Amino acid sequence: MRIAFIIYDGMTALDFVGAFDPLTRLKTMGFVPGVEWDVCALAREVSDGAGLSIAASKVGGALDGYDLLVVPGGYSARELAGESAFVGWLQTAADCPLKASVCTGSLLLGAAGFLRGKRATTHPTAFAELEEYCREVSRERVVDEGDVVTAGGVTASIDLGLHLCERIAGREVRALVQEQMDYRRVEVS
């Protein structure tokens, strides 16, 4: 399995890392040894919204040949959704069988045309913006529409990563990864 983690200037680091950590544990914990990944960007290095620099392992080029595409959100996602070069780059992942996003990353999947006719979620502050790209905006934390999975605000990135672990390797493996991460999501009423 090949995973493309997308990064870009102005993204939210936790959106990226929250999904990256559990998914890469599939390999590092020995559950799915064949998992490989690239951190993909249009520049060698990007900075998140707070100035944290992250280096890409793959710069530019088509995003075809991956089994999973993971797109984080961030304040700049709203602007990037209108940038034809960035959206066109994401569209090169059209044949990728599974696409996922965290937070406002769903606006980028939507701008690329991947949410047409689907339910999706995003950060609550972007629900209105997401409406133009999908059939229905959901308030669920993770929305799985088969070939596209979207997650809500920033901390939902961990839930997305664990959900994708379960899809890839099963419920038992997801539980073991979650236990290793000591992740116990607390429901607040």
Backbone as ProteinMPNN parsed JSONL, in Angstrom:
{"seq_chain_A": "MRIAFIIYDGMTALDFVGAFDPLTRLKTMGFVPGVEWDVCALAREVSDGAGLSIAASKVGGALDGYDLLVVPGGYSARELAGESAFVGWLQTAADCPLKASVCTGSLLLGAAGFLRGKRATTHPTAFAELEEYCREVSRERVVDEGDVVTAGGVTASIDLGLHLCERIAGREVRALVQEQMDYRRVEVS", "coords_chain_A": {"N_chain_A": [[0.84, -1.178, 0.0], [0.561, 2.182, -0.894], [0.93, 5.418, 0.337], [0.077, 8.819, 0.017], [0.855, 11.648, 1.64], [-0.259, 14.827, 1.77], [1.202, 18.034, 1.912], [1.348, 21.577, 2.598], [1.994, 25.122, 2.45], [0.821, 26.922, 5.239], [-0.861, 24.988, 6.216], [-2.423, 23.051, 8.883], [-0.459, 21.688, 11.297], [-1.125, 19.552, 13.075], [-3.289, 18.387, 11.777], [-2.01, 17.035, 9.717], [-0.014, 15.425, 11.089], [-1.588, 14.057, 12.962], [-3.011, 12.152, 11.486], [-0.935, 10.946, 10.087], [0.679, 9.671, 12.064], [-0.801, 7.325, 13.265], [-1.266, 5.878, 10.859], [1.299, 5.334, 9.794], [2.253, 3.709, 11.76], [1.188, 1.269, 11.124], [3.117, 0.045, 9.585], [5.499, 0.423, 11.145], [4.893, -0.918, 13.484], [4.695, -3.438, 12.554], [2.375, -4.537, 11.411], [1.423, -4.185, 8.766], [3.654, -4.685, 6.716], [4.274, -3.853, 4.102], [3.531, -1.206, 3.749], [4.118, 1.949, 2.391], [5.155, 5.367, 2.158], [4.887, 8.761, 0.997], [5.682, 12.129, 1.632], [4.179, 14.657, 0.244], [4.543, 17.592, -1.711], [4.375, 20.833, -3.314], [6.627, 22.227, -3.061], [9.978, 22.022, -1.756], [10.125, 22.426, 0.987], [7.707, 23.253, 3.427], [5.763, 25.505, 5.456], [3.83, 25.332, 8.363], [0.786, 26.879, 9.623], [1.735, 28.163, 11.886], [4.395, 28.486, 11.532], [6.046, 26.237, 11.666], [8.41, 24.267, 10.072], [8.324, 21.824, 7.521], [9.684, 19.175, 5.745], [9.33, 17.981, 2.436], [9.17, 14.729, 0.989], [8.674, 14.113, -1.569], [8.528, 16.134, -4.322], [6.325, 17.953, -6.239], [5.125, 16.627, -9.396], [2.989, 13.992, -10.628], [0.228, 12.645, -8.756], [-0.55, 10.077, -9.079], [-0.784, 6.484, -8.791], [-0.845, 6.008, -6.1], [-2.386, 4.446, -3.245], [-3.768, 5.585, -1.221], [-4.664, 8.861, -0.432], [-3.979, 11.576, 1.623], [-5.177, 14.526, 2.887], [-4.473, 17.399, 4.642], [-6.008, 20.101, 6.553], [-6.235, 23.66, 7.039], [-5.788, 27.203, 7.547], [-5.014, 28.29, 5.074], [-6.133, 26.571, 3.24], [-8.598, 27.376, 2.301], [-7.971, 29.425, 0.505], [-6.297, 28.014, -1.27], [-8.126, 26.306, -2.436], [-9.127, 27.743, -4.492], [-7.05, 28.0, -6.231], [-5.872, 27.16, -9.259], [-3.547, 25.729, -10.036], [-2.748, 24.268, -7.754], [-5.104, 22.797, -7.171], [-5.336, 21.423, -9.596], [-3.072, 19.819, -9.398], [-3.831, 18.146, -7.234], [-5.923, 16.85, -8.538], [-4.602, 15.039, -10.113], [-4.599, 12.778, -8.678], [-6.852, 11.376, -9.21], [-7.321, 8.67, -9.883], [-6.653, 7.372, -7.57], [-7.659, 5.024, -5.222], [-8.642, 5.592, -2.635], [-9.366, 8.457, -0.875], [-8.691, 10.935, 1.544], [-9.448, 13.415, 4.044], [-8.72, 15.977, 6.451], [-10.328, 18.297, 8.503], [-10.408, 21.495, 7.006], [-9.268, 20.465, 4.771], [-11.075, 19.074, 3.343], [-12.286, 20.962, 1.739], [-10.403, 21.257, -0.226], [-10.384, 18.68, -1.387], [-12.966, 18.813, -2.324], [-12.849, 20.987, -4.144], [-11.296, 19.788, -6.041], [-13.078, 18.084, -7.123], [-13.73, 15.664, -5.956], [-15.723, 15.202, -4.093], [-18.247, 15.28, -5.13], [-21.665, 14.546, -5.065], [-21.519, 13.275, -2.636], [-21.614, 12.749, 0.967], [-20.011, 14.803, 3.394], [-17.625, 16.119, 5.778], [-16.15, 18.764, 7.758], [-14.167, 21.318, 9.364], [-16.181, 22.977, 11.77], [-16.409, 25.761, 11.258], [-16.282, 25.943, 8.557], [-18.434, 24.768, 7.345], [-20.437, 26.01, 5.725], [-18.945, 26.778, 3.472], [-18.219, 24.28, 2.499], [-20.581, 23.26, 1.492], [-20.978, 23.844, -1.256], [-19.542, 21.926, -2.59], [-20.357, 19.297, -2.074], [-22.913, 16.72, -1.64], [-24.176, 16.644, 0.854], [-23.55, 18.206, 3.931], [-22.145, 16.991, 6.82], [-22.26, 16.718, 10.392], [-20.885, 14.796, 11.669], [-18.003, 13.265, 13.185], [-16.201, 11.694, 11.696], [-16.676, 10.915, 8.356], [-17.431, 8.373, 6.268], [-17.475, 7.617, 3.004], [-16.953, 5.483, 1.388], [-15.027, 5.615, -1.091], [-14.038, 8.023, -0.366], [-13.073, 9.66, 2.577], [-13.84, 11.873, 5.094], [-12.88, 14.086, 7.743], [-13.681, 15.895, 10.738], [-12.87, 18.885, 12.579], [-9.524, 19.865, 13.685], [-8.477, 17.971, 15.791], [-9.776, 15.705, 15.035], [-8.183, 14.458, 13.277], [-6.66, 12.389, 14.364], [-8.642, 10.513, 14.889], [-9.423, 10.036, 12.256], [-7.04, 8.897, 11.21], [-6.921, 6.515, 12.744], [-9.355, 5.336, 11.99], [-8.828, 4.865, 9.279], [-6.737, 3.04, 9.595], [-8.18, 0.873, 10.58], [-9.793, 0.316, 8.357], [-7.834, -0.526, 6.575], [-6.405, -2.602, 7.885], [-8.034, -3.895, 9.701], [-10.222, -4.217, 12.605], [-9.049, -5.197, 14.999], [-6.302, -4.635, 14.694], [-6.444, -1.827, 14.492], [-7.297, -1.291, 17.124], [-5.045, -2.113, 18.565], [-3.084, -0.334, 17.618], [-4.226, 2.047, 18.502], [-4.151, 1.603, 21.251], [-1.353, 1.478, 21.66], [-0.744, 4.095, 21.06], [-1.889, 5.257, 23.216], [-4.373, 6.475, 23.095], [-7.289, 7.808, 24.094], [-10.153, 8.856, 23.364], [-12.134, 11.365, 24.691], [-15.457, 11.851, 25.321], [-17.309, 14.769, 25.42], [-19.928, 16.268, 27.103]], "CA_chain_A": [[0.0, 0.0, 0.0], [1.307, 3.439, -1.003], [0.173, 6.548, 0.869], [0.565, 10.172, -0.257], [0.459, 12.664, 2.607], [-0.103, 16.132, 1.141], [1.502, 19.158, 2.797], [1.381, 22.86, 1.887], [2.143, 26.276, 3.327], [-0.382, 27.356, 5.936], [-1.663, 23.872, 6.733], [-2.363, 22.841, 10.322], [0.459, 20.558, 11.491], [-1.789, 18.411, 13.706], [-4.093, 17.714, 10.746], [-1.081, 16.133, 9.023], [0.63, 14.472, 11.999], [-2.597, 13.231, 13.618], [-3.312, 11.012, 10.604], [0.347, 10.323, 9.742], [1.179, 8.814, 13.136], [-1.38, 5.979, 13.302], [-1.117, 5.159, 9.587], [2.671, 4.827, 9.637], [2.422, 2.626, 12.743], [0.856, -0.011, 10.479], [4.402, -0.534, 9.193], [6.501, 0.408, 12.212], [4.501, -1.923, 14.47], [4.77, -4.737, 11.9], [1.075, -5.074, 11.001], [1.337, -4.162, 7.301], [5.034, -4.342, 6.373], [4.398, -3.274, 2.769], [3.089, 0.191, 3.683], [5.125, 2.949, 2.039], [4.524, 6.675, 2.072], [5.605, 9.961, 0.604], [5.153, 13.404, 2.074], [4.156, 15.301, -1.073], [4.285, 19.035, -1.741], [4.822, 21.509, -4.527], [7.901, 22.857, -2.702], [10.805, 21.126, -0.939], [9.806, 22.646, 2.394], [6.551, 24.101, 3.67], [5.592, 25.93, 6.847], [2.434, 25.312, 8.789], [0.252, 28.192, 9.948], [2.469, 28.774, 13.002], [5.799, 28.62, 11.151], [6.787, 24.976, 11.749], [8.847, 23.824, 8.742], [8.249, 20.384, 7.261], [10.295, 18.861, 4.451], [8.643, 17.001, 1.592], [10.017, 13.678, 0.426], [8.385, 14.121, -3.003], [8.144, 17.48, -4.723], [5.658, 18.019, -7.531], [4.845, 15.365, -10.075], [1.632, 13.463, -10.519], [-0.113, 11.899, -7.544], [-1.122, 8.783, -9.445], [-0.026, 5.343, -8.285], [-1.024, 5.846, -4.655], [-3.602, 3.763, -2.816], [-4.43, 6.463, -0.268], [-4.253, 10.262, -0.437], [-4.427, 12.211, 2.859], [-5.044, 15.975, 2.727], [-4.786, 18.148, 5.857], [-6.602, 21.414, 6.384], [-5.506, 24.819, 7.558], [-6.391, 28.45, 7.076], [-4.714, 28.528, 3.661], [-6.901, 25.659, 2.386], [-9.675, 28.145, 1.669], [-7.372, 30.106, -0.648], [-5.8, 27.011, -2.218], [-9.269, 25.721, -3.15], [-9.34, 28.556, -5.68], [-5.821, 28.065, -7.034], [-5.968, 26.094, -10.259], [-2.338, 24.893, -10.071], [-2.787, 23.325, -6.632], [-6.249, 21.903, -7.374], [-4.968, 20.553, -10.71], [-2.13, 18.819, -8.869], [-4.629, 17.162, -6.499], [-6.724, 16.081, -9.495], [-3.8, 13.936, -10.671], [-4.86, 11.615, -7.823], [-8.211, 10.913, -9.515], [-7.392, 7.208, -9.886], [-6.347, 6.862, -6.23], [-8.915, 4.423, -4.772], [-9.124, 6.114, -1.36], [-8.924, 9.825, -0.594], [-9.137, 11.332, 2.879], [-9.078, 14.773, 4.435], [-8.971, 16.431, 7.81], [-10.656, 19.704, 8.669], [-10.695, 22.178, 5.751], [-8.741, 19.692, 3.645], [-12.232, 18.652, 2.531], [-12.516, 21.994, 0.713], [-9.473, 20.955, -1.315], [-10.932, 17.516, -2.089], [-14.156, 19.286, -3.027], [-12.439, 21.8, -5.295], [-10.761, 18.853, -7.037], [-14.203, 17.33, -7.676], [-13.805, 14.333, -5.36], [-16.838, 15.088, -3.145], [-19.533, 15.379, -5.832], [-22.662, 13.526, -4.766], [-21.178, 12.577, -1.39], [-21.664, 13.433, 2.258], [-18.663, 15.135, 3.851], [-17.541, 16.996, 6.938], [-15.005, 19.662, 7.819], [-14.206, 22.125, 10.582], [-17.491, 23.638, 11.837], [-16.4, 27.108, 10.694], [-16.251, 25.859, 7.096], [-19.595, 24.02, 6.845], [-21.093, 26.744, 4.632], [-18.077, 26.708, 2.29], [-18.211, 22.911, 2.001], [-21.859, 22.962, 0.844], [-20.922, 23.922, -2.723], [-18.763, 20.817, -3.152], [-20.85, 17.954, -1.77], [-24.363, 16.538, -1.572], [-24.659, 16.933, 2.205], [-22.543, 18.471, 4.959], [-22.46, 16.248, 8.036], [-21.587, 17.138, 11.622], [-20.181, 13.64, 12.219], [-16.555, 13.452, 13.341], [-15.607, 11.047, 10.523], [-17.696, 10.506, 7.386], [-16.849, 7.413, 5.328], [-18.317, 7.449, 1.823], [-16.368, 4.444, 0.547], [-13.76, 6.005, -1.712], [-13.622, 9.288, 0.243], [-13.335, 9.758, 4.011], [-13.524, 13.211, 5.584], [-12.927, 14.206, 9.202], [-13.981, 17.242, 11.212], [-11.798, 19.786, 12.979], [-8.134, 19.467, 13.872], [-8.207, 16.755, 16.56], [-10.378, 14.558, 14.344], [-7.143, 13.826, 12.465], [-6.292, 11.121, 15.005], [-9.759, 9.603, 14.625], [-9.325, 9.657, 10.846], [-5.932, 7.952, 11.066], [-7.315, 5.218, 13.315], [-10.404, 4.791, 11.128], [-8.172, 4.324, 8.08], [-6.026, 1.825, 10.027], [-9.178, -0.205, 10.639], [-10.17, -0.041, 6.984], [-6.714, -1.188, 5.916], [-5.885, -3.795, 8.564], [-9.023, -4.518, 10.571], [-10.559, -3.637, 13.909], [-8.083, -5.605, 16.024], [-5.08, -3.849, 14.479], [-6.763, -0.459, 14.902], [-7.318, -1.245, 18.587], [-3.66, -2.221, 19.046], [-2.426, 0.947, 17.314], [-4.819, 3.029, 19.408], [-3.609, 1.318, 22.584], [0.048, 1.884, 21.651], [-0.742, 5.563, 21.075], [-2.552, 5.668, 24.451], [-5.4, 7.428, 22.674], [-8.605, 7.565, 24.666], [-10.951, 10.051, 23.082], [-13.098, 11.643, 25.738], [-16.669, 12.517, 24.85], [-17.697, 15.863, 26.3], [-21.358, 16.576, 26.91]], "C_chain_A": [[0.881, 1.236, 0.0], [0.407, 4.601, -0.573], [0.862, 7.85, 0.484], [-0.007, 11.096, 0.8], [0.756, 14.015, 1.975], [0.227, 17.174, 2.207], [1.582, 20.432, 1.961], [1.526, 23.982, 2.912], [0.807, 26.665, 3.939], [-1.266, 26.239, 6.44], [-1.574, 23.854, 8.257], [-1.556, 21.565, 10.563], [-0.242, 19.343, 12.096], [-2.703, 17.685, 12.722], [-3.251, 16.668, 10.026], [-0.587, 15.038, 9.968], [-0.38, 13.539, 12.657], [-3.012, 12.026, 12.793], [-2.039, 10.232, 10.274], [0.78, 9.308, 10.805], [0.528, 7.427, 13.162], [-1.179, 5.201, 11.995], [0.292, 4.603, 9.408], [2.987, 3.747, 10.661], [2.015, 1.271, 12.158], [2.135, -0.718, 10.05], [5.339, -0.659, 10.379], [6.168, -0.59, 13.318], [4.413, -3.318, 13.851], [3.451, -5.327, 11.437], [0.934, -5.174, 9.486], [2.722, -3.732, 6.797], [5.187, -3.636, 5.025], [3.927, -1.832, 2.653], [4.29, 1.083, 3.377], [4.414, 4.287, 1.959], [5.495, 7.724, 1.567], [4.901, 11.141, 1.24], [5.301, 14.315, 0.857], [3.796, 16.782, -0.971], [4.716, 19.591, -3.09], [6.112, 22.289, -4.286], [8.665, 21.902, -1.795], [10.464, 21.235, 0.541], [8.595, 23.551, 2.484], [6.536, 24.487, 5.146], [4.118, 25.88, 7.197], [2.012, 26.719, 9.185], [0.969, 28.906, 11.08], [3.961, 28.895, 12.71], [6.643, 27.373, 11.292], [7.134, 24.513, 10.341], [8.813, 22.302, 8.646], [8.783, 20.141, 5.856], [9.477, 17.804, 3.723], [9.64, 15.945, 1.135], [9.797, 13.556, -1.077], [7.865, 15.506, -3.371], [7.552, 17.441, -6.124], [5.408, 16.644, -8.117], [3.429, 14.897, -9.806], [1.46, 12.659, -9.239], [-0.792, 10.578, -7.884], [-0.257, 7.667, -8.849], [-0.109, 5.155, -6.78], [-2.333, 5.131, -4.38], [-4.433, 4.632, -1.878], [-3.812, 7.85, -0.359], [-4.828, 10.89, 0.823], [-4.12, 13.702, 2.771], [-5.421, 16.672, 4.031], [-5.486, 19.461, 5.526], [-5.7, 22.487, 6.959], [-6.138, 26.063, 6.986], [-6.165, 28.667, 5.587], [-5.491, 27.604, 2.723], [-8.007, 26.402, 1.648], [-9.163, 28.861, 0.423], [-6.926, 29.101, -1.71], [-6.928, 26.371, -3.02], [-9.583, 26.501, -4.419], [-8.122, 28.682, -6.574], [-5.754, 26.878, -7.99], [-4.733, 25.198, -10.289], [-2.376, 23.849, -8.965], [-3.917, 22.308, -6.819], [-5.955, 20.935, -8.527], [-3.999, 19.468, -10.288], [-2.893, 17.741, -8.099], [-5.435, 16.281, -7.448], [-5.929, 14.968, -10.159], [-3.936, 12.674, -9.83], [-6.241, 11.016, -8.098], [-8.342, 9.394, -9.46], [-7.05, 6.574, -8.547], [-7.646, 6.298, -5.633], [-9.476, 4.958, -3.456], [-8.494, 7.481, -1.098], [-9.501, 10.23, 0.748], [-8.689, 12.754, 3.169], [-9.412, 14.997, 5.895], [-9.343, 17.9, 7.725], [-10.962, 20.331, 7.3], [-9.985, 21.551, 4.556], [-9.875, 19.202, 2.758], [-12.577, 19.693, 1.47], [-11.608, 21.741, -0.487], [-9.924, 19.727, -2.097], [-12.154, 17.928, -2.898], [-13.808, 20.085, -4.267], [-11.89, 20.929, -6.416], [-11.859, 17.97, -7.643], [-14.434, 15.974, -7.035], [-14.989, 14.142, -4.405], [-18.213, 15.165, -3.815], [-20.45, 14.207, -5.485], [-22.438, 12.799, -3.453], [-21.511, 13.431, -0.168], [-20.226, 13.711, 2.664], [-18.753, 16.003, 5.09], [-16.257, 17.801, 6.871], [-15.015, 20.332, 9.188], [-15.542, 22.863, 10.607], [-17.52, 25.047, 11.245], [-16.427, 27.107, 9.171], [-17.434, 25.08, 6.518], [-20.232, 24.716, 5.644], [-20.265, 26.674, 3.354], [-18.084, 25.314, 1.664], [-19.471, 22.584, 1.2], [-21.782, 22.965, -0.676], [-20.258, 22.708, -3.363], [-19.376, 19.438, -2.969], [-22.376, 17.917, -1.725], [-24.906, 16.97, -0.221], [-23.477, 17.156, 3.131], [-23.003, 17.795, 6.242], [-21.686, 16.829, 9.224], [-20.866, 15.971, 12.285], [-18.677, 13.914, 12.259], [-15.789, 12.865, 12.167], [-16.75, 10.569, 9.633], [-17.009, 9.632, 6.344], [-17.839, 7.176, 4.203], [-17.717, 6.421, 0.86], [-15.024, 4.841, -0.005], [-13.241, 7.349, -1.195], [-14.022, 9.279, 1.717], [-12.918, 11.162, 4.447], [-13.673, 13.234, 7.095], [-13.122, 15.668, 9.566], [-12.736, 18.027, 11.582], [-10.531, 19.08, 13.413], [-7.93, 18.13, 14.593], [-8.853, 15.512, 15.949], [-9.35, 13.859, 13.455], [-6.717, 12.488, 13.055], [-7.388, 10.09, 14.76], [-9.736, 9.122, 13.176], [-8.223, 8.622, 10.656], [-6.288, 6.573, 11.591], [-8.409, 4.563, 12.486], [-9.791, 4.164, 9.874], [-7.351, 3.083, 8.416], [-6.981, 0.641, 10.061], [-9.6, -0.635, 9.246], [-9.082, -0.856, 6.311], [-6.396, -2.533, 6.546], [-6.851, -4.45, 9.543], [-9.131, -3.883, 11.942], [-9.533, -3.974, 14.986], [-6.78, -4.805, 15.913], [-5.312, -2.399, 14.882], [-6.727, -0.319, 16.413], [-5.898, -1.314, 19.16], [-2.87, -0.934, 18.778], [-2.928, 2.011, 18.283], [-4.276, 2.846, 20.826], [-2.147, 1.769, 22.68], [0.181, 3.405, 21.712], [-1.288, 6.128, 22.386], [-3.592, 6.737, 24.15], [-6.75, 6.996, 23.212], [-9.413, 8.827, 24.472], [-12.032, 10.208, 24.128], [-14.282, 12.384, 25.129], [-17.063, 13.571, 25.87], [-19.163, 16.183, 26.039], [-21.67, 18.0, 27.277]], "O_chain_A": [[1.826, 1.34, 0.782], [-0.718, 4.746, -1.05], [2.08, 7.976, 0.608], [-1.219, 11.307, 0.853], [1.912, 14.315, 1.675], [-0.388, 17.198, 3.272], [1.851, 20.378, 0.761], [1.218, 23.806, 4.091], [-0.21, 26.731, 3.249], [-2.313, 26.499, 7.032], [-0.752, 24.554, 8.849], [-1.927, 20.491, 10.089], [0.017, 18.216, 11.675], [-2.871, 16.47, 12.831], [-3.713, 15.559, 9.757], [-0.73, 13.852, 9.671], [-0.082, 12.368, 12.89], [-3.334, 10.978, 13.354], [-2.063, 9.004, 10.191], [1.204, 8.202, 10.468], [1.246, 6.43, 13.086], [-0.946, 3.993, 12.027], [0.447, 3.488, 8.909], [3.9, 2.949, 10.451], [2.454, 0.232, 12.651], [2.229, -1.942, 10.139], [5.915, -1.724, 10.605], [7.067, -1.06, 14.015], [4.09, -4.281, 14.547], [3.4, -6.509, 11.099], [0.381, -6.15, 8.98], [2.937, -2.56, 6.488], [6.147, -2.889, 4.833], [3.923, -1.283, 1.551], [5.336, 0.985, 4.018], [3.208, 4.341, 1.72], [6.715, 7.605, 1.682], [3.677, 11.152, 1.372], [6.412, 14.696, 0.488], [2.877, 17.17, -0.25], [5.339, 18.9, -3.896], [6.63, 22.936, -5.196], [8.059, 21.059, -1.134], [10.51, 20.241, 1.265], [8.462, 24.502, 1.715], [7.21, 23.872, 5.971], [3.266, 26.327, 6.429], [2.809, 27.653, 9.09], [0.834, 30.121, 11.229], [4.716, 29.363, 13.562], [7.851, 27.429, 11.061], [6.245, 24.379, 9.5], [9.22, 21.594, 9.567], [8.387, 20.81, 4.902], [8.993, 16.85, 4.331], [10.815, 16.241, 0.921], [10.62, 12.974, -1.785], [6.886, 15.985, -2.801], [8.181, 16.965, -7.069], [5.471, 15.631, -7.42], [2.767, 15.353, -8.874], [2.408, 12.075, -8.713], [-1.527, 10.025, -7.066], [0.882, 7.909, -8.45], [0.5, 4.232, -6.24], [-3.271, 5.198, -5.174], [-5.644, 4.445, -1.752], [-2.59, 7.997, -0.364], [-6.025, 10.763, 1.084], [-2.968, 14.102, 2.603], [-6.559, 16.556, 4.486], [-5.547, 19.875, 4.368], [-4.549, 22.235, 7.316], [-6.933, 25.991, 6.05], [-7.049, 29.182, 4.903], [-5.502, 27.839, 1.514], [-8.312, 26.087, 0.498], [-9.847, 28.897, -0.599], [-7.149, 29.31, -2.902], [-6.717, 25.939, -4.154], [-10.234, 25.978, -5.324], [-8.159, 29.399, -7.574], [-5.598, 25.734, -7.566], [-4.864, 24.001, -10.547], [-2.072, 22.68, -9.201], [-3.713, 21.106, -6.648], [-6.289, 19.753, -8.44], [-4.084, 18.333, -10.755], [-2.636, 16.552, -8.285], [-5.611, 15.091, -7.187], [-6.518, 14.042, -10.715], [-3.446, 11.614, -10.219], [-6.742, 10.229, -7.295], [-9.377, 8.883, -9.03], [-7.148, 5.355, -8.403], [-8.638, 7.022, -5.545], [-10.666, 4.794, -3.186], [-7.273, 7.639, -1.098], [-10.649, 9.916, 1.063], [-7.696, 13.238, 2.625], [-10.253, 14.319, 6.485], [-8.742, 18.658, 6.963], [-11.705, 19.744, 6.514], [-10.093, 22.06, 3.44], [-9.676, 18.943, 1.571], [-13.104, 19.344, 0.414], [-11.998, 21.982, -1.629], [-9.859, 19.717, -3.327], [-12.358, 17.457, -4.017], [-14.405, 19.885, -5.325], [-11.999, 21.274, -7.592], [-11.599, 17.2, -8.567], [-15.257, 15.2, -7.524], [-15.232, 13.023, -3.953], [-19.235, 15.119, -3.131], [-20.068, 13.042, -5.595], [-23.106, 11.801, -3.182], [-21.665, 14.649, -0.253], [-19.322, 12.948, 2.323], [-19.807, 16.55, 5.413], [-15.391, 17.55, 6.033], [-15.788, 19.95, 10.066], [-15.996, 23.332, 9.563], [-18.569, 25.485, 10.774], [-16.58, 28.163, 8.556], [-17.44, 24.764, 5.328], [-20.533, 24.063, 4.644], [-20.822, 26.526, 2.265], [-17.969, 25.177, 0.446], [-19.435, 21.722, 0.322], [-22.456, 22.164, -1.324], [-20.404, 22.49, -4.566], [-18.963, 18.493, -3.641], [-23.038, 18.954, -1.767], [-25.967, 17.59, -0.144], [-22.515, 16.388, 3.119], [-24.129, 18.008, 6.694], [-20.59, 17.364, 9.06], [-20.29, 16.139, 13.36], [-18.154, 14.696, 11.465], [-14.829, 13.471, 11.69], [-17.675, 9.904, 10.098], [-16.119, 10.087, 5.626], [-18.91, 6.606, 4.414], [-17.952, 6.489, -0.347], [-13.988, 4.456, 0.538], [-12.137, 7.766, -1.544], [-15.153, 8.938, 2.066], [-11.79, 11.589, 4.202], [-14.483, 12.501, 7.663], [-12.772, 16.564, 8.798], [-11.678, 17.858, 10.976], [-10.48, 17.852, 13.496], [-7.27, 17.242, 14.053], [-8.506, 14.389, 16.316], [-9.622, 12.778, 12.934], [-6.442, 11.547, 12.31], [-7.101, 8.931, 14.46], [-9.995, 7.952, 12.898], [-8.438, 7.591, 10.019], [-5.987, 5.567, 10.948], [-8.389, 3.347, 12.298], [-10.183, 3.073, 9.459], [-7.276, 2.161, 7.604], [-6.637, -0.458, 9.627], [-9.748, -1.829, 8.984], [-9.378, -1.781, 5.556], [-6.143, -3.505, 5.834], [-6.512, -5.463, 10.154], [-8.265, -3.124, 12.376], [-9.189, -3.118, 15.801], [-6.23, -4.355, 16.919], [-4.465, -1.801, 15.545], [-6.189, 0.658, 16.934], [-5.595, -0.635, 20.141], [-2.081, -0.501, 19.617], [-2.139, 2.786, 18.823], [-3.979, 3.822, 21.514], [-1.751, 2.377, 23.674], [1.102, 3.934, 22.335], [-1.171, 7.325, 22.646], [-3.687, 7.754, 24.837], [-7.283, 5.953, 22.835], [-9.373, 9.746, 25.29], [-12.766, 9.261, 24.413], [-14.113, 13.425, 24.495], [-17.14, 13.281, 27.064], [-19.58, 16.347, 24.893], [-22.82, 18.426, 27.175]]}, "name": "protein", "num_of_chains": 1, "seq": "MRIAFIIYDGMTALDFVGAFDPLTRLKTMGFVPGVEWDVCALAREVSDGAGLSIAASKVGGALDGYDLLVVPGGYSARELAGESAFVGWLQTAADCPLKASVCTGSLLLGAAGFLRGKRATTHPTAFAELEEYCREVSRERVVDEGDVVTAGGVTASIDLGLHLCERIAGREVRALVQEQMDYRRVEVS"}
